[in-house]
mmCIF file of C-alpha atoms in Angstrom:
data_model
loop_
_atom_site.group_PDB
_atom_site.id
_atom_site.type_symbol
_atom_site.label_atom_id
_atom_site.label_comp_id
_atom_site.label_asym_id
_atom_site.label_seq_id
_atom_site.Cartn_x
_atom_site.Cartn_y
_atom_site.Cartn_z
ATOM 1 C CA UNK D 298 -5.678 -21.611 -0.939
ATOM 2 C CA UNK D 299 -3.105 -19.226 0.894
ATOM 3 C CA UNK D 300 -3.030 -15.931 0.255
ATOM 4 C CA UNK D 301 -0.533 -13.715 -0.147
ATOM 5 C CA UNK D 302 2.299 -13.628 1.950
ATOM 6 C CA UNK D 303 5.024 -10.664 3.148
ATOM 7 C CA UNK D 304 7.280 -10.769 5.186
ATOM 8 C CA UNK D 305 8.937 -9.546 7.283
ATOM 9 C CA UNK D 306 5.282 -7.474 8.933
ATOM 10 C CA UNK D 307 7.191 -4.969 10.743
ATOM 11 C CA UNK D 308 11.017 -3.632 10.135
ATOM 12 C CA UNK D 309 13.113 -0.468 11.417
ATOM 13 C CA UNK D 310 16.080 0.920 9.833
ATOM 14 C CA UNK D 311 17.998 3.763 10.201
ATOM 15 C CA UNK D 312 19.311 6.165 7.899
ATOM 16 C CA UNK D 313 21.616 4.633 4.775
ATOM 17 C CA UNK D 314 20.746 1.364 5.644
ATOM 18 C CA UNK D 315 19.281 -1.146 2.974
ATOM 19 C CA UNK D 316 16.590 -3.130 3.345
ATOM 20 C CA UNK D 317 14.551 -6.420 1.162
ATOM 21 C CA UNK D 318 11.222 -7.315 1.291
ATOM 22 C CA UNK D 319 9.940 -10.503 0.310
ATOM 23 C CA UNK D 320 6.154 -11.368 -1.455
ATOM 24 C CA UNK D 321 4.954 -14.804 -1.521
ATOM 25 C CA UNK D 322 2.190 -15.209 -4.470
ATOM 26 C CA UNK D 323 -1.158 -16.833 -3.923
ATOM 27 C CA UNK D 324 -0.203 -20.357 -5.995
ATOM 28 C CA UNK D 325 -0.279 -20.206 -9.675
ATOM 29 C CA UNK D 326 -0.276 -16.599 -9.761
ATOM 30 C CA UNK D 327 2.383 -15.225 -11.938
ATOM 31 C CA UNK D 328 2.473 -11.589 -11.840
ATOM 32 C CA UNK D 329 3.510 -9.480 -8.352
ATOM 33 C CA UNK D 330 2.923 -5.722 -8.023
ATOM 34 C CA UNK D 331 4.970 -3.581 -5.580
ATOM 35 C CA UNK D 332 2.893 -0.310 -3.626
ATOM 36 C CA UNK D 333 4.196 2.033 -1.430
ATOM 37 C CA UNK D 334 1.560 3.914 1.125
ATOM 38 C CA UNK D 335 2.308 6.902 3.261
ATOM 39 C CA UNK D 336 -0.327 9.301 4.591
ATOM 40 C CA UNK D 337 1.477 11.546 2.541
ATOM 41 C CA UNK D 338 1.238 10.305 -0.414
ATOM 42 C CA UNK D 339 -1.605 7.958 -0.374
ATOM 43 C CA UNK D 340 -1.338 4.310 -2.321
ATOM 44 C CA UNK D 341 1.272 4.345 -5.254
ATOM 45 C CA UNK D 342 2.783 2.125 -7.568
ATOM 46 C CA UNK D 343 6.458 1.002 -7.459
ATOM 47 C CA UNK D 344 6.561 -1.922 -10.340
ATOM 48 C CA UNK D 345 4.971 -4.879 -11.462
ATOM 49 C CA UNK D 346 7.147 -8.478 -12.513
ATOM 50 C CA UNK D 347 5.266 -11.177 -14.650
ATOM 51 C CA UNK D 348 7.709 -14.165 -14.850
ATOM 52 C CA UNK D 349 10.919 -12.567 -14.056
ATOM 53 C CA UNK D 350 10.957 -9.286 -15.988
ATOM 54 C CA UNK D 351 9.737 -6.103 -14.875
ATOM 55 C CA UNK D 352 6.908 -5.057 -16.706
ATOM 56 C CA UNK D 353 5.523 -1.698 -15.557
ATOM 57 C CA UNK D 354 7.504 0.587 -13.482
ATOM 58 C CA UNK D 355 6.124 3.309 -11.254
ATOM 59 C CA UNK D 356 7.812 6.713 -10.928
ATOM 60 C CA UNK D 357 10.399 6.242 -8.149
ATOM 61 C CA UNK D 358 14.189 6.598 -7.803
ATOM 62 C CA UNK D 359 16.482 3.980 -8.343
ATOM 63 C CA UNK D 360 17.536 3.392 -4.930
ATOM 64 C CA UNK D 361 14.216 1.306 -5.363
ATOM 65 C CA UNK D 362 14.550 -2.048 -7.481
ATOM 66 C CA UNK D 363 12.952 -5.831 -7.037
ATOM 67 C CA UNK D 364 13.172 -9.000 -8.582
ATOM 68 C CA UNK D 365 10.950 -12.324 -9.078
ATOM 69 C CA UNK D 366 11.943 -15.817 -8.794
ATOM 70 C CA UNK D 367 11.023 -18.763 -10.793
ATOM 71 C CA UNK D 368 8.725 -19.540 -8.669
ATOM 72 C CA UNK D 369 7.032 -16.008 -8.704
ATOM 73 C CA UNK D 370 8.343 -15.149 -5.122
ATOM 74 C CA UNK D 371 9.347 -11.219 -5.357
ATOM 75 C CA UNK D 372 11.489 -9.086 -3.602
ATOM 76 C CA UNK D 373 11.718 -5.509 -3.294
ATOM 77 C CA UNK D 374 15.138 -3.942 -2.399
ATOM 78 C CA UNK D 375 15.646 0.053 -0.914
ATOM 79 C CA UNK D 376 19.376 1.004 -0.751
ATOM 80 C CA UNK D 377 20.543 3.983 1.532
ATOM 81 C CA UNK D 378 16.858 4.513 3.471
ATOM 82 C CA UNK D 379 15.813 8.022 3.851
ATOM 83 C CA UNK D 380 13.194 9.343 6.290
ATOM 84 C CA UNK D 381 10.527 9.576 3.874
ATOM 85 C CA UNK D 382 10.439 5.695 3.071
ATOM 86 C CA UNK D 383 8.675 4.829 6.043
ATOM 87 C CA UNK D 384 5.543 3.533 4.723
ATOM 88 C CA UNK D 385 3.665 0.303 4.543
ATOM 89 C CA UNK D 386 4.790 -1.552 1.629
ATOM 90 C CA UNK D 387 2.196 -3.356 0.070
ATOM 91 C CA UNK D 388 2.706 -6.848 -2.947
ATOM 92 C CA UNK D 389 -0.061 -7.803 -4.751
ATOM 93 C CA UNK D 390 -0.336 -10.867 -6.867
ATOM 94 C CA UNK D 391 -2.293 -11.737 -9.757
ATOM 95 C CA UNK D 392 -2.824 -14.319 -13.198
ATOM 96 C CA UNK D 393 -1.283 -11.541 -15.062
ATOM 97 C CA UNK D 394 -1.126 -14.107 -18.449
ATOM 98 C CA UNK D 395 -1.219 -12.735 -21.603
ATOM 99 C CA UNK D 396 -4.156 -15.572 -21.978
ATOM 100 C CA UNK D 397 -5.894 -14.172 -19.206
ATOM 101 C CA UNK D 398 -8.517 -11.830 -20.105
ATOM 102 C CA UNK D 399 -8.014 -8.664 -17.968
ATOM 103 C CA UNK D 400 -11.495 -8.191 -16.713
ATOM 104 C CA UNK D 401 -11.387 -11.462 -15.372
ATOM 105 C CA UNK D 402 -8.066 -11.008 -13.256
ATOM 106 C CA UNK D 403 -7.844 -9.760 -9.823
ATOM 107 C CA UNK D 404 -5.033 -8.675 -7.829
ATOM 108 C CA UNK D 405 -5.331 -9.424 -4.803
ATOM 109 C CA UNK D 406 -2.760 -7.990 -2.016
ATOM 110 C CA UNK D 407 -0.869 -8.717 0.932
ATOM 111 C CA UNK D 408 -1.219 -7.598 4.327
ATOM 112 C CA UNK D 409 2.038 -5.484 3.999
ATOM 113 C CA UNK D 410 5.501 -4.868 5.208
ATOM 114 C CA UNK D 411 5.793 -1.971 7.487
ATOM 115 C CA UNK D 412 8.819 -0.219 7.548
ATOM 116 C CA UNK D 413 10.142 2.841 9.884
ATOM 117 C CA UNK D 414 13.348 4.660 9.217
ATOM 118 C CA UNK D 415 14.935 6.103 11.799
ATOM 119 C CA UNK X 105 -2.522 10.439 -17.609
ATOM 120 C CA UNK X 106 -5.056 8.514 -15.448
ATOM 121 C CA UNK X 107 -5.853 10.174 -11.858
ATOM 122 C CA UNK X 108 -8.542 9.576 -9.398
ATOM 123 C CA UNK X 109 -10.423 11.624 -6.815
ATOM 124 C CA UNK X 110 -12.207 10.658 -3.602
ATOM 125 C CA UNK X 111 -14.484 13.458 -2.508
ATOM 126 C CA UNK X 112 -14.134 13.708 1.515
ATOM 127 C CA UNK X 113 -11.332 11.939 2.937
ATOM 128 C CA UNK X 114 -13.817 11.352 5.849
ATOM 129 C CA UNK X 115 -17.135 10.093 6.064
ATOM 130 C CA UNK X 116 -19.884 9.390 9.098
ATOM 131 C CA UNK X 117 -22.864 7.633 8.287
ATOM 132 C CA UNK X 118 -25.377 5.797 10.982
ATOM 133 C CA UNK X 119 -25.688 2.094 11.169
ATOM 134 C CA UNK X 120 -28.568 1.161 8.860
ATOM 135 C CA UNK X 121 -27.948 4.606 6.775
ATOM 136 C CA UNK X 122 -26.938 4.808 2.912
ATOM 137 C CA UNK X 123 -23.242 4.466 2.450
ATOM 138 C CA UNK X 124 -22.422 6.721 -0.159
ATOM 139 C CA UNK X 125 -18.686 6.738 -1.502
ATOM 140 C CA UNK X 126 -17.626 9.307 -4.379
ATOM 141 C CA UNK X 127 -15.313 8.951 -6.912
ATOM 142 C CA UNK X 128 -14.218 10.491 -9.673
ATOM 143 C CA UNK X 129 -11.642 9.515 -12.160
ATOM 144 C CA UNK X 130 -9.620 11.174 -14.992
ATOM 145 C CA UNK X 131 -8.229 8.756 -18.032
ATOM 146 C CA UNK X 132 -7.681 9.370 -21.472
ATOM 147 C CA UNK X 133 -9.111 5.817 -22.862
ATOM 148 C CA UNK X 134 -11.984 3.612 -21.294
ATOM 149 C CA UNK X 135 -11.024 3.105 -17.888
ATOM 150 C CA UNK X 136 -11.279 0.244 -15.383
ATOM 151 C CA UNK X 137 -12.461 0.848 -12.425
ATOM 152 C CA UNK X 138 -11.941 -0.843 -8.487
ATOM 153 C CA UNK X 139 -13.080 0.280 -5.418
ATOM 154 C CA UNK X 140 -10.819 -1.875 -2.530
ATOM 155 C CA UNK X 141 -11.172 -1.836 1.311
ATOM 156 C CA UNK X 142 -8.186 -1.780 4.206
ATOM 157 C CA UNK X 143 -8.888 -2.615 7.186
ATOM 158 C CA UNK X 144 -6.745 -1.489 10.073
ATOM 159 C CA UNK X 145 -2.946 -2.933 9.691
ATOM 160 C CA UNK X 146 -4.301 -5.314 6.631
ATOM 161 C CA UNK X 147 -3.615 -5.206 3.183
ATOM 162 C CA UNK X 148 -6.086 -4.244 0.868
ATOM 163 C CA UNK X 149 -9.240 -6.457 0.027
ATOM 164 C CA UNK X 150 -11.274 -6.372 -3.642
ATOM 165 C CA UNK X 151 -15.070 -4.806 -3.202
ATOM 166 C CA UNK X 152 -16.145 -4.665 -6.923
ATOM 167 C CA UNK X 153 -14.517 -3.790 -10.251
ATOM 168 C CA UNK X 154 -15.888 -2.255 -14.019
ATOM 169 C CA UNK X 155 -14.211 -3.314 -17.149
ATOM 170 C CA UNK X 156 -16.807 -3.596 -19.666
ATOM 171 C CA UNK X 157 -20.681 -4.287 -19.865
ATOM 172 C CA UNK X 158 -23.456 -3.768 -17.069
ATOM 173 C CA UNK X 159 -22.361 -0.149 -15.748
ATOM 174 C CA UNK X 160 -24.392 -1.214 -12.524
ATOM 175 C CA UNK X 161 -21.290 -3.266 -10.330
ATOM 176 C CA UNK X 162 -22.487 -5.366 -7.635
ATOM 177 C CA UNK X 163 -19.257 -6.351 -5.174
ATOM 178 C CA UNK X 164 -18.869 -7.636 -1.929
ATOM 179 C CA UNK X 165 -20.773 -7.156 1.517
ATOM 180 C CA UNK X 166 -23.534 -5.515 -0.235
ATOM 181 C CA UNK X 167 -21.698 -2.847 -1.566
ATOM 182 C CA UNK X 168 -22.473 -1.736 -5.532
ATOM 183 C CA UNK X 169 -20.842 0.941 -7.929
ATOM 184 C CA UNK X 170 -22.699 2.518 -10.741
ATOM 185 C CA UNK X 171 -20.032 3.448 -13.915
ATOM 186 C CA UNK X 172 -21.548 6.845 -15.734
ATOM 187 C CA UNK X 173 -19.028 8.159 -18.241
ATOM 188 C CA UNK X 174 -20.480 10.916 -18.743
ATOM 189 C CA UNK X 175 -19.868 12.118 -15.327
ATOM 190 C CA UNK X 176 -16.734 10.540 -15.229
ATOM 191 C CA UNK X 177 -17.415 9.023 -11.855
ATOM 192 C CA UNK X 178 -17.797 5.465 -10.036
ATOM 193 C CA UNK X 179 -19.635 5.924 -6.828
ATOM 194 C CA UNK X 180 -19.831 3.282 -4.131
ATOM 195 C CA UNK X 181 -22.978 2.641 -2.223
ATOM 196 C CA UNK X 182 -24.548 0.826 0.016
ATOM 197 C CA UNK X 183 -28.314 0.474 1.229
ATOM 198 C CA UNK X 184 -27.413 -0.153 4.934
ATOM 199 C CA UNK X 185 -24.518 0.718 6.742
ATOM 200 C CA UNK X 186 -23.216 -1.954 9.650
ATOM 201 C CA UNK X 187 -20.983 -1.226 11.574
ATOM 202 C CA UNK X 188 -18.003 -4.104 10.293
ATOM 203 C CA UNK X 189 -17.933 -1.216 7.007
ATOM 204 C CA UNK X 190 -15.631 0.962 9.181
ATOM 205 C CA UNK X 191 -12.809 1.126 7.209
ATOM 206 C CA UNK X 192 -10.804 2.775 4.568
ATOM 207 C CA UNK X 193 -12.220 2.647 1.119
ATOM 208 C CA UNK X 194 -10.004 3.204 -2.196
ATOM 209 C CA UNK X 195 -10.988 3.789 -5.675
ATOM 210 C CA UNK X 196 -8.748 3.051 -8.216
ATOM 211 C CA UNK X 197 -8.451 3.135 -11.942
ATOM 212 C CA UNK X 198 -6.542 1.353 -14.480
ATOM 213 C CA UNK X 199 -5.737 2.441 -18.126
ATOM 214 C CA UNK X 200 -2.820 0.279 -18.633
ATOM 215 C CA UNK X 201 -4.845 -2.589 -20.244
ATOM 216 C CA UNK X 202 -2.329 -2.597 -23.696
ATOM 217 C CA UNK X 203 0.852 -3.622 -21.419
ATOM 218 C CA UNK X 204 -1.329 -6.783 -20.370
ATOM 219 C CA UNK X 205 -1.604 -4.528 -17.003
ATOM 220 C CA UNK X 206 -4.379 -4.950 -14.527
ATOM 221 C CA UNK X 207 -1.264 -4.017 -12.698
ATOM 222 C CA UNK X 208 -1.185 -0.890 -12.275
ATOM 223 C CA UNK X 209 -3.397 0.853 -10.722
ATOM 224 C CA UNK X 210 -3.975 4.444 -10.004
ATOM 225 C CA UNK X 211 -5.267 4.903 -6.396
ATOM 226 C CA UNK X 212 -7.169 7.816 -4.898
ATOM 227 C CA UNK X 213 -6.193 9.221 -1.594
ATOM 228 C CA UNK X 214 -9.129 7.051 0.260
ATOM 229 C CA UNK X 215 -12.791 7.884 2.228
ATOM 230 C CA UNK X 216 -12.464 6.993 6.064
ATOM 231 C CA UNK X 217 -15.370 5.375 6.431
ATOM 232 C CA UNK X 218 -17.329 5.940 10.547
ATOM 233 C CA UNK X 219 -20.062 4.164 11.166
ATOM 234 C CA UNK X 220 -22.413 5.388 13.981
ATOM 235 C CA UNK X 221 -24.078 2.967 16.049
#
């Protein structure tokens, strides 16, 4: 079974550009979270999408946004990059059912999108 | 609000020594609990997790966490350090359970992890 999948690995930007990340799901896995980590800042949570509506949302401005697919795919979206959004940009991808008992679902993550602003 | 906290962002330990991880969490209703590893320029990789029952977790590579609540902590160890455990180990805690939400988790800042041959 593949796991998940992000692409582009590595990106640079430059100031007030926009950029879109993309998540591929493991298969049959519904539910795609978003993480940002900086050595700053550590590991923290952007949002979460379970069948194309955002569920949870994590404390960031709105220049930061994504959206799922039908097919679970996700993609994250930064408008007018700033400095500070260098960071590796993490998806993880879960069950996330309502019939899925939560101690029995995992996420399980990506190997990140790395992005640099110049 | 939930928070987590990784006592010593560094650790050394010999190869064949006790791993010993420390974590400490903060949540206003029964928490779950994760401990994941990165390692270098790779996403991050499930060791163990707590949600109810057995307070003694057994994960991954031979690593185990114990759950006390009274002590509000979730400690990763492991009997005998090799030296593929170099890595970056995060704890992580989840509160969110109502909102159907394994899915958002609370990281801590992560315990660099040296092993010493």
């Amino acid at each position: 079974k593949a796991g998940v999948t992000q692409t582009p690995r590595y990106l640079i930007k430059t100031r007030g550009q926009q950029v879109t990340l993309s998540c591929s799901p493991i298969s049959g896995h519904r539910s795609v979270s978003w993480y940002q980590q900086t050595p700053g800042q550590g590991l923290q949570f952007l949002f979460e999408y379970f069948s194309e509506t955002q569920r949870n949302k994590g404390n960031f401005p709105g220049r930061f946004s994504g959206r799922q697919f039908s097919n679970s795919r996700s993609e994250m979206n930064v408008s007018t990059l700033e400095l500070g959004d260098s960071a590796l940009y993490l998806c993880a991808s879960s069950l996330g059912g309502r019939a899925i008992p939560y101690s029995t679902d995992t996420q399980y993550f990506g190997p990140g999108t790395r992005l640099t602003v110049l | 609000a939930q928070s987590v906290t990784q006592l010593g962002s560094h650790v050394s330990v010999s190869e064949g020594a006790l791993v010993l991880l420390r974590c400490n969490y903060s949540s206003s209703v029964p928490p779950y609990l994760f401990w994941y590893v990165q390692y270098p320029n790779q996403g991050l990789q499930l060791l163990l997790k707590y949600t109810t029952g057995a307070t003694l977790v057994k994960g991954i590579n031979g690593f185990e966490a114990e759950f006390k609540k009274s002590e509000t902590s979730f400690h990763l160890t492991k009997p005998s350090a090799h030296m593929s455990d170099a890595a970056e180990y995060f704890c992580a805690v989840s509160d969110d359970i109502t909102n159907f939400g394994n899915e958002k988790l609370t990281f801590g800042t992560g315990t660099r992890l040296t092993i010493i041959p």
